[in-house]
Short mmCIF file of N, CA and C in Angstrom, two decimals:
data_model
loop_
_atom_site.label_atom_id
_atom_site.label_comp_id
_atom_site.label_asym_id
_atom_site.label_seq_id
_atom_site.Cartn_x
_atom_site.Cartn_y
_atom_site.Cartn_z
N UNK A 1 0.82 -1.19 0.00
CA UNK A 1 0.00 0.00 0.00
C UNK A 1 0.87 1.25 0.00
N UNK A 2 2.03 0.94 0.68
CA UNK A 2 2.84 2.43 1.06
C UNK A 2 3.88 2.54 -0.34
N UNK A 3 3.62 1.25 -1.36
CA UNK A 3 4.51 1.59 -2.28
C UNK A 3 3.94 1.66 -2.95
N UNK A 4 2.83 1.80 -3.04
CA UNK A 4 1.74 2.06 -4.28
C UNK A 4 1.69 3.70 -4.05
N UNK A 5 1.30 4.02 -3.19
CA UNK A 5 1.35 5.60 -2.71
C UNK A 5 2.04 6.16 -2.89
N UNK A 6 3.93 5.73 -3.03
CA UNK A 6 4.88 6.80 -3.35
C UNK A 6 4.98 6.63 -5.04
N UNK A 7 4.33 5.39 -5.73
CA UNK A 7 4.31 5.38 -6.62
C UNK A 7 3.29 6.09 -7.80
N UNK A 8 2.24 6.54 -7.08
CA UNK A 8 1.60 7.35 -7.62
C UNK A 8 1.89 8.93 -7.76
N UNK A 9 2.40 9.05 -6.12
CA UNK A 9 3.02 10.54 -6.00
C UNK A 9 4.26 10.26 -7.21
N UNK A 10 5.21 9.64 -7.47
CA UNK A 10 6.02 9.45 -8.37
C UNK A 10 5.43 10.18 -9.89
N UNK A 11 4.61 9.25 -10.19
CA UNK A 11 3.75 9.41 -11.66
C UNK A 11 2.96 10.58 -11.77
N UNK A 12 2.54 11.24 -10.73
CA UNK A 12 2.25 12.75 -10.60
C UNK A 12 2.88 14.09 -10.63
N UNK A 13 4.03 13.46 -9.78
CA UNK A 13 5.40 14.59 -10.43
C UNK A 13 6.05 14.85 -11.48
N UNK A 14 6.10 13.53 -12.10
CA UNK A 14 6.76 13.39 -12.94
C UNK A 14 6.18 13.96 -14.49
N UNK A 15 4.66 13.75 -14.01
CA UNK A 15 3.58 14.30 -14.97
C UNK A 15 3.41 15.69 -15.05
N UNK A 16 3.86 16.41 -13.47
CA UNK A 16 3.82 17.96 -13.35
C UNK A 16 5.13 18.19 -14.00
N UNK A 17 6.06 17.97 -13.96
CA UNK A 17 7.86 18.33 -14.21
C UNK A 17 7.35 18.44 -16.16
N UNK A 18 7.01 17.08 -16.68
CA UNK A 18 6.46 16.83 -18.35
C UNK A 18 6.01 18.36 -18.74
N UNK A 19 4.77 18.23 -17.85
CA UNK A 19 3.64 19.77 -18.12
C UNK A 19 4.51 21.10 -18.07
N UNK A 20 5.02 21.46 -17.36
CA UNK A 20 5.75 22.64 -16.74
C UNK A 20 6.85 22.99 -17.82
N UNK A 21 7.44 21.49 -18.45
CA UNK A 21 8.61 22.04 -19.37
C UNK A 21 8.02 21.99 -20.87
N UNK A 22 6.84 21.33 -21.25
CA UNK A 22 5.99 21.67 -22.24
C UNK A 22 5.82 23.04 -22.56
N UNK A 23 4.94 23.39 -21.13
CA UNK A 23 4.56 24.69 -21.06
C UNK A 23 5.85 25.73 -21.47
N UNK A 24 6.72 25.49 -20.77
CA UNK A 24 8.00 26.62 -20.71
C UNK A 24 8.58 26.73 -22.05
N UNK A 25 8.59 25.41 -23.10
CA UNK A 25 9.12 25.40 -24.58
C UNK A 25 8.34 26.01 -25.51
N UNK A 26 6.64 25.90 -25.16
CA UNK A 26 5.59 26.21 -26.15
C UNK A 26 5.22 27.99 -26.01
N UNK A 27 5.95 28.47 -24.70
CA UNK A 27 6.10 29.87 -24.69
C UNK A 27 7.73 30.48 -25.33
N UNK A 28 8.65 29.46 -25.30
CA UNK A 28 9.60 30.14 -26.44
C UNK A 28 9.90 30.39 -27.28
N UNK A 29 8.92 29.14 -28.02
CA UNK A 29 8.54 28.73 -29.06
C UNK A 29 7.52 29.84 -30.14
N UNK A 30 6.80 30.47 -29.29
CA UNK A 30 6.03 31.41 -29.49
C UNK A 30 6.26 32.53 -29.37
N UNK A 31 7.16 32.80 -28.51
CA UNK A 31 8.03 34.40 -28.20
C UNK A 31 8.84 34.47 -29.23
N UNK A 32 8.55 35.57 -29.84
CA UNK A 32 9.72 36.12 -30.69
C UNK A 32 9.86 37.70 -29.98
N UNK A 33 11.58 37.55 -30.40
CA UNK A 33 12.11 38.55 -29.55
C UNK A 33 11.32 40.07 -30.72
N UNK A 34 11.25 40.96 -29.95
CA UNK A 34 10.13 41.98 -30.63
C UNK A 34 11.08 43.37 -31.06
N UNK A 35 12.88 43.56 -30.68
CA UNK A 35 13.59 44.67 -30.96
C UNK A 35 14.68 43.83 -31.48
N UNK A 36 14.57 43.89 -32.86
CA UNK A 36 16.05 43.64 -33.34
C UNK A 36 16.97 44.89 -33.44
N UNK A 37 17.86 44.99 -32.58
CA UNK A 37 18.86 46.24 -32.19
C UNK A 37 19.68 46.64 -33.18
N UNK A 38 19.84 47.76 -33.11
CA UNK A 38 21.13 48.32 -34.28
C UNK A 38 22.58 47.90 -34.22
N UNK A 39 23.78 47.24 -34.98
CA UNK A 39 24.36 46.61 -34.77
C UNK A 39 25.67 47.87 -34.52
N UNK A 40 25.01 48.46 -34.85
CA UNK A 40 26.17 50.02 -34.78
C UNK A 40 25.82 51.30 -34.86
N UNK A 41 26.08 52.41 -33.82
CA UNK A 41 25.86 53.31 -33.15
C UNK A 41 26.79 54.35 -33.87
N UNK A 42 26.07 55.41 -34.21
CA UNK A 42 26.71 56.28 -34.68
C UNK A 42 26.65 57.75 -33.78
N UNK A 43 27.60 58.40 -33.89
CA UNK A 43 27.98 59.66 -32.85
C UNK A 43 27.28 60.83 -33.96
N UNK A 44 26.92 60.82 -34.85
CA UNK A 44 26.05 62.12 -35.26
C UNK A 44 25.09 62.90 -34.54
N UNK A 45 24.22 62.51 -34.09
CA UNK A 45 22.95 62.87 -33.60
C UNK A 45 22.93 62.07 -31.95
N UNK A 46 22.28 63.14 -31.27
CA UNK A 46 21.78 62.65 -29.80
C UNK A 46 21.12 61.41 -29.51
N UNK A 47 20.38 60.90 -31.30
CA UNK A 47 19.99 59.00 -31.10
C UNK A 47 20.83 58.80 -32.22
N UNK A 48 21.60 57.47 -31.80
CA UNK A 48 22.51 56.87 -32.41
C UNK A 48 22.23 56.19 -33.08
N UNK A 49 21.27 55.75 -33.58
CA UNK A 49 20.61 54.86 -34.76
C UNK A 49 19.30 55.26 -34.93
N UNK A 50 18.84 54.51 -36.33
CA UNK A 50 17.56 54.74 -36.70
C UNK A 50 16.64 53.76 -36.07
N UNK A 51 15.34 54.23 -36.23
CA UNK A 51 14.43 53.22 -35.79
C UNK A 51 13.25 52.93 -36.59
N UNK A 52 13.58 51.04 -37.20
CA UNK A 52 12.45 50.58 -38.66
C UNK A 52 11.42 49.93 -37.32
N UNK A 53 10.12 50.68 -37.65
CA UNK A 53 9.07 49.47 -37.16
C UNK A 53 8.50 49.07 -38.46
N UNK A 54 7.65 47.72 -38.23
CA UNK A 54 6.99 47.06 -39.36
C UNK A 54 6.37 46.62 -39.03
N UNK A 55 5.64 46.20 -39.89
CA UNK A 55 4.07 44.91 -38.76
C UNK A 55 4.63 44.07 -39.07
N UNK A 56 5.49 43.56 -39.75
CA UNK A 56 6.15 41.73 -40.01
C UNK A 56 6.76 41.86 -38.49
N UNK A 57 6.13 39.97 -38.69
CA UNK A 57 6.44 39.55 -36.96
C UNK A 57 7.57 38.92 -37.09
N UNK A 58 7.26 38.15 -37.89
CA UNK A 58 8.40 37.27 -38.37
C UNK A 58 9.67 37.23 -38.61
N UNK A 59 10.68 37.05 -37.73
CA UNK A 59 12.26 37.99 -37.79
C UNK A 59 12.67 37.01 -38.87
N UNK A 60 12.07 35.79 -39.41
CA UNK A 60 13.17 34.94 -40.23
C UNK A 60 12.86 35.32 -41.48
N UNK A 61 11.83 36.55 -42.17
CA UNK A 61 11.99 36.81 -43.49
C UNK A 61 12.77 37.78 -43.76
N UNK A 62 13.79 38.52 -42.22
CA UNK A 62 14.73 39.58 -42.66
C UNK A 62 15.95 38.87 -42.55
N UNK A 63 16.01 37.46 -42.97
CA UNK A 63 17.05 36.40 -42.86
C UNK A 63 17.32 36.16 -44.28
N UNK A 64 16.32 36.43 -45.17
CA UNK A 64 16.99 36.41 -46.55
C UNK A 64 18.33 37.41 -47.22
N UNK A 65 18.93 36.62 -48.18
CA UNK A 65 20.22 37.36 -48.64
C UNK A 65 19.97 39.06 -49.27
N UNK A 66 20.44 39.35 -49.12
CA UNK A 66 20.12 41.29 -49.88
C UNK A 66 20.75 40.78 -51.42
N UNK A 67 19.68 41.47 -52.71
CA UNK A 67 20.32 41.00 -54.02
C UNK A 67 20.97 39.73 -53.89
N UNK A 68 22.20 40.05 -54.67
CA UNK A 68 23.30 39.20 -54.73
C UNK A 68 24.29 38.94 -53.61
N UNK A 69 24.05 39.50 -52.80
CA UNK A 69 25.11 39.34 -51.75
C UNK A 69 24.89 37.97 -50.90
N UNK A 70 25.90 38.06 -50.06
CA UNK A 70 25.87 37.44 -48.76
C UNK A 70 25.62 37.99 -47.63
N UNK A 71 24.82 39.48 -48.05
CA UNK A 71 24.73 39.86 -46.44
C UNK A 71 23.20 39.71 -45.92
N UNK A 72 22.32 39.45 -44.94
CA UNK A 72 21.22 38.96 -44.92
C UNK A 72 20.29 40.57 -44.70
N UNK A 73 19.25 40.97 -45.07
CA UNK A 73 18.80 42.08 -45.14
C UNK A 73 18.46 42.70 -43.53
N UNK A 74 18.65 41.98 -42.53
CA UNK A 74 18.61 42.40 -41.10
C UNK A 74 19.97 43.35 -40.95
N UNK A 75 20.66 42.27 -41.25
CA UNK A 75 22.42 42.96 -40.95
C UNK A 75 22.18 43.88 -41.97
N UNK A 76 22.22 44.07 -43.20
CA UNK A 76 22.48 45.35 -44.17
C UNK A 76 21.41 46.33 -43.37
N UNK A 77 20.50 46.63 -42.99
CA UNK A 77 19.88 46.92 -41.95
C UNK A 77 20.20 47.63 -40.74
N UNK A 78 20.13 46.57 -40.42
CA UNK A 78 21.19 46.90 -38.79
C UNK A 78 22.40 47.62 -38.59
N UNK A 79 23.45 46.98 -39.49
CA UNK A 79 24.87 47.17 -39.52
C UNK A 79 25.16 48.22 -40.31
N UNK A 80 24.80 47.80 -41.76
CA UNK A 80 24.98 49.12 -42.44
C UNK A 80 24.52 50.91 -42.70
N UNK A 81 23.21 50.42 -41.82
CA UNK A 81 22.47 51.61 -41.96
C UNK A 81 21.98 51.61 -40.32
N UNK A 82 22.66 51.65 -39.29
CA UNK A 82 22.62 51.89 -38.14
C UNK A 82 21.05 51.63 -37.56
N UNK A 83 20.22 50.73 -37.91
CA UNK A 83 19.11 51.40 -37.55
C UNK A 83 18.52 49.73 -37.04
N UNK A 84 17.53 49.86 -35.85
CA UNK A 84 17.01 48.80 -35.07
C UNK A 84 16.17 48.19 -35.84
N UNK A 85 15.67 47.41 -35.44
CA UNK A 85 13.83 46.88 -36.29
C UNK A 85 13.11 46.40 -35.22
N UNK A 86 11.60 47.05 -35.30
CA UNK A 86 10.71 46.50 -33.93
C UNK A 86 9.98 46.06 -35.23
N UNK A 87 9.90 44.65 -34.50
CA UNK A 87 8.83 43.76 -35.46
C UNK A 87 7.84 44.23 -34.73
N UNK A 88 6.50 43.69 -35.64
CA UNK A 88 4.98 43.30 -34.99
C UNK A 88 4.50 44.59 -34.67
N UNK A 89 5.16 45.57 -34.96
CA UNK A 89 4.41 47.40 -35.39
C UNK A 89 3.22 47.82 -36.09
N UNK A 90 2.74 48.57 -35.45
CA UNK A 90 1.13 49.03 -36.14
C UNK A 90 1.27 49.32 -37.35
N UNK A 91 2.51 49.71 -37.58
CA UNK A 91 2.76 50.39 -39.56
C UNK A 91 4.12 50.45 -39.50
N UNK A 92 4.21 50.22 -41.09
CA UNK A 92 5.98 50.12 -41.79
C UNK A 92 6.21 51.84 -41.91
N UNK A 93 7.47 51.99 -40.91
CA UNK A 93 7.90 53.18 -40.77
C UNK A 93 9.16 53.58 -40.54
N UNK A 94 10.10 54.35 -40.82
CA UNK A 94 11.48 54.46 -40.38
C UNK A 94 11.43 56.02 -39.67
N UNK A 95 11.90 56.11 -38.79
CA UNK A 95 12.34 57.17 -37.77
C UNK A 95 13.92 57.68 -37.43
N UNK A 96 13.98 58.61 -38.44
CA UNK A 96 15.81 58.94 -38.50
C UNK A 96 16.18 59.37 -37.71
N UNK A 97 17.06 59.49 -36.95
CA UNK A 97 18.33 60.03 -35.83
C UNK A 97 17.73 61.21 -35.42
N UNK A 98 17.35 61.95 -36.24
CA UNK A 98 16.68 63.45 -36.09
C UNK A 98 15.26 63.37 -35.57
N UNK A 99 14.51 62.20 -35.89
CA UNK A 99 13.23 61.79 -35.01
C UNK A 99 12.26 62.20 -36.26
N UNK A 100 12.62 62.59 -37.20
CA UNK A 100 11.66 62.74 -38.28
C UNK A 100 11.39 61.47 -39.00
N UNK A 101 9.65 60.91 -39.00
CA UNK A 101 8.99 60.03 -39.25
C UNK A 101 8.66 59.75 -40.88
N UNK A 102 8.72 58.43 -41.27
CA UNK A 102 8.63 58.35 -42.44
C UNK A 102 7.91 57.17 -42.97
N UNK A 103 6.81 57.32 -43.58
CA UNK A 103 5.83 55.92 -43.66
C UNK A 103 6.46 55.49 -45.09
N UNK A 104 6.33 54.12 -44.74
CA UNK A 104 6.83 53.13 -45.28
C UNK A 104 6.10 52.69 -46.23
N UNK A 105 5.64 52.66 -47.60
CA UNK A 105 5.07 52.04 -48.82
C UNK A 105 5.04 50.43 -48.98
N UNK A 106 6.07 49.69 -48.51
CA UNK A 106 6.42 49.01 -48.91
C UNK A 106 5.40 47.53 -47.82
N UNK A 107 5.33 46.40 -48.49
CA UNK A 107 4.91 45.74 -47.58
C UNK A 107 5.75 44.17 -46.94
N UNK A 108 6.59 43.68 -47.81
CA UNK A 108 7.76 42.44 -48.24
C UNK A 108 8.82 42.92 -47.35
N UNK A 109 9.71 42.06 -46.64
CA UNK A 109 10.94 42.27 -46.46
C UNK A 109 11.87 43.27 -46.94
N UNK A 110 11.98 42.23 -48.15
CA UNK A 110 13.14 42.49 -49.57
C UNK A 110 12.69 43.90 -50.02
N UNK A 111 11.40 44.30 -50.17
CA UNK A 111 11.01 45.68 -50.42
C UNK A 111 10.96 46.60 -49.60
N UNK A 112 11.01 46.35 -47.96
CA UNK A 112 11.05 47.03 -47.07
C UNK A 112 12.45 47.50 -47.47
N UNK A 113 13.51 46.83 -47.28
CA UNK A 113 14.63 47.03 -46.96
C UNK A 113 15.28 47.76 -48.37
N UNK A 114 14.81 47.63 -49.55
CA UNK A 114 14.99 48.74 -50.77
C UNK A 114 14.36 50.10 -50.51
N UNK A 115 14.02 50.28 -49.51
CA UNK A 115 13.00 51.40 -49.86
C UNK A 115 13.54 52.28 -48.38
N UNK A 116 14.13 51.21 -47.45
CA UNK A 116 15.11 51.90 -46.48
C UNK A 116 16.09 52.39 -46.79
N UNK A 117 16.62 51.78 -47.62
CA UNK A 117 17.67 52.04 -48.06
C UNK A 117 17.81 53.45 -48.94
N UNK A 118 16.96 53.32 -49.92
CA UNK A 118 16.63 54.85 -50.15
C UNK A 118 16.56 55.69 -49.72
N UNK A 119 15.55 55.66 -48.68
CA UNK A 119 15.14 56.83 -47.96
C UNK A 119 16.48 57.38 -47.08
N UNK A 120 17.35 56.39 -46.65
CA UNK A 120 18.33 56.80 -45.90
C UNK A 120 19.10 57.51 -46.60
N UNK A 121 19.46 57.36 -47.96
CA UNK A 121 20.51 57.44 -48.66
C UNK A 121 20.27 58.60 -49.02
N UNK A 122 19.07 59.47 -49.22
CA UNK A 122 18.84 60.50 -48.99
C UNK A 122 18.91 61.89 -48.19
N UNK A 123 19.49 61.30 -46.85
CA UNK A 123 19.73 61.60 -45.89
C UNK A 123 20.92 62.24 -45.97
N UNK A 124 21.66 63.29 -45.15
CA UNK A 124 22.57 63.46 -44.60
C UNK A 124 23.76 62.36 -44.60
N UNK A 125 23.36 62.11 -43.16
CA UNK A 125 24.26 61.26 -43.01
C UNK A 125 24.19 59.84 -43.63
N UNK A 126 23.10 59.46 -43.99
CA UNK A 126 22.87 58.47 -44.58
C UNK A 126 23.67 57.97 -46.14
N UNK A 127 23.94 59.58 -46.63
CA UNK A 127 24.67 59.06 -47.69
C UNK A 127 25.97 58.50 -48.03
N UNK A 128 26.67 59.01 -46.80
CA UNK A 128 28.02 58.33 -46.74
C UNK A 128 27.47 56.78 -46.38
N UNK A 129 26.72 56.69 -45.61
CA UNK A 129 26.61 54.92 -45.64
C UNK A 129 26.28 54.51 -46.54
N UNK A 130 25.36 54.60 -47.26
CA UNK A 130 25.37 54.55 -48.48
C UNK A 130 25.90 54.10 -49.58
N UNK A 131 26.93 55.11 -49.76
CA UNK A 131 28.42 55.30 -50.61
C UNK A 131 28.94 53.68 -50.12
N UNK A 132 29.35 53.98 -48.41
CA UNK A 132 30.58 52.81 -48.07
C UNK A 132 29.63 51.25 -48.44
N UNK A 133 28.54 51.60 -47.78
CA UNK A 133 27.54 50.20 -48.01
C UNK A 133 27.97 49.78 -50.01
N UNK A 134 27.80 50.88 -51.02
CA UNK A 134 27.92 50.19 -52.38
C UNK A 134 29.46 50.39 -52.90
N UNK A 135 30.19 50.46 -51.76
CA UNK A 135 32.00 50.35 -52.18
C UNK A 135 32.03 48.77 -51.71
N UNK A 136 31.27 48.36 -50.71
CA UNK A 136 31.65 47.14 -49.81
C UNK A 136 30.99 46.04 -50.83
N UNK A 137 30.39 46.10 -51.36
CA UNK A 137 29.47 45.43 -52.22
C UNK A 137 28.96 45.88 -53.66
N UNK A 138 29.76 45.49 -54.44
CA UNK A 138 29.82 46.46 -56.13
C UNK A 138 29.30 46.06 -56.45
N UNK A 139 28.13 44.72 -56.37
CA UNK A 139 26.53 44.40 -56.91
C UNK A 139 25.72 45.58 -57.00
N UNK A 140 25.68 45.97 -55.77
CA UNK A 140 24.53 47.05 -55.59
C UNK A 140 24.62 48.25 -56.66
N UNK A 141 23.35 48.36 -56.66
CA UNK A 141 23.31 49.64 -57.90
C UNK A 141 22.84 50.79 -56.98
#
């Protein structure tokens, strides 16, 4: 009787420990991180990077290659054009160093990130990145 009893408490714990780490995977699983950060900070302006929101939730379609390159359109993004990405945003928008707001046309990744790229390159400071971004990579037009 008394080993039937620890044997049930056994099969009950063991059933809570199952549940608990289910639970804990099917919330990581589901969390996606919501600020992809700027990979580099620039001393121009009082904010050191730009800031892309978008409604794409999905961080693995800014995992595709840019054009021809090898660089993935997060990093050309991030790295080259100083600027964060908050997924899962009410609207596709970029917010330059200067805090001046800029709605976004575009609705795709790959088109988001052409159309950032523009708009930056337009910019001030944006154009020297620009420049170095299509010295580093002589695909780009």
């Amino acid at each position: 009787m008394f080993t039937k009893s620890i044997n049930n408490y056994y099969i009950s714990f063991v059933r809570y420990i199952i549940l608990t780490i289910a639970l804990l995977l099917s919330f990581n699983v589901y969390s996606q991180e919501v600020e992809l950060p700027a990979l580099r900070l620039s001393d121009n302006f009082s904010k050191s990077y730009r800031v892309f929101n978008t409604t794409i939730s999905d961080k693995s379609l800014f995992q595709q290659y840019y054009n021809d390159t090898n660089l993935t359109l997060d990093y050309v993004i991030r790295y080259h054009f100083y600027t964060s990405i908050n997924l899962n945003s009410d609207q596709n928008q970029l917010i330059s160093m200067d805090g001046t707001i800029f709605n976004l046309s575009s609705k795709n990744a790959k088109n988001l990130t052409d159309e950032i790229i523009s708009l930056v390159s337009k910019m001030y400071v944006g154009r020297k990145e620009s420049m170095e971004f299509k010295k580093l990579n002589k695909k780009i037009d």
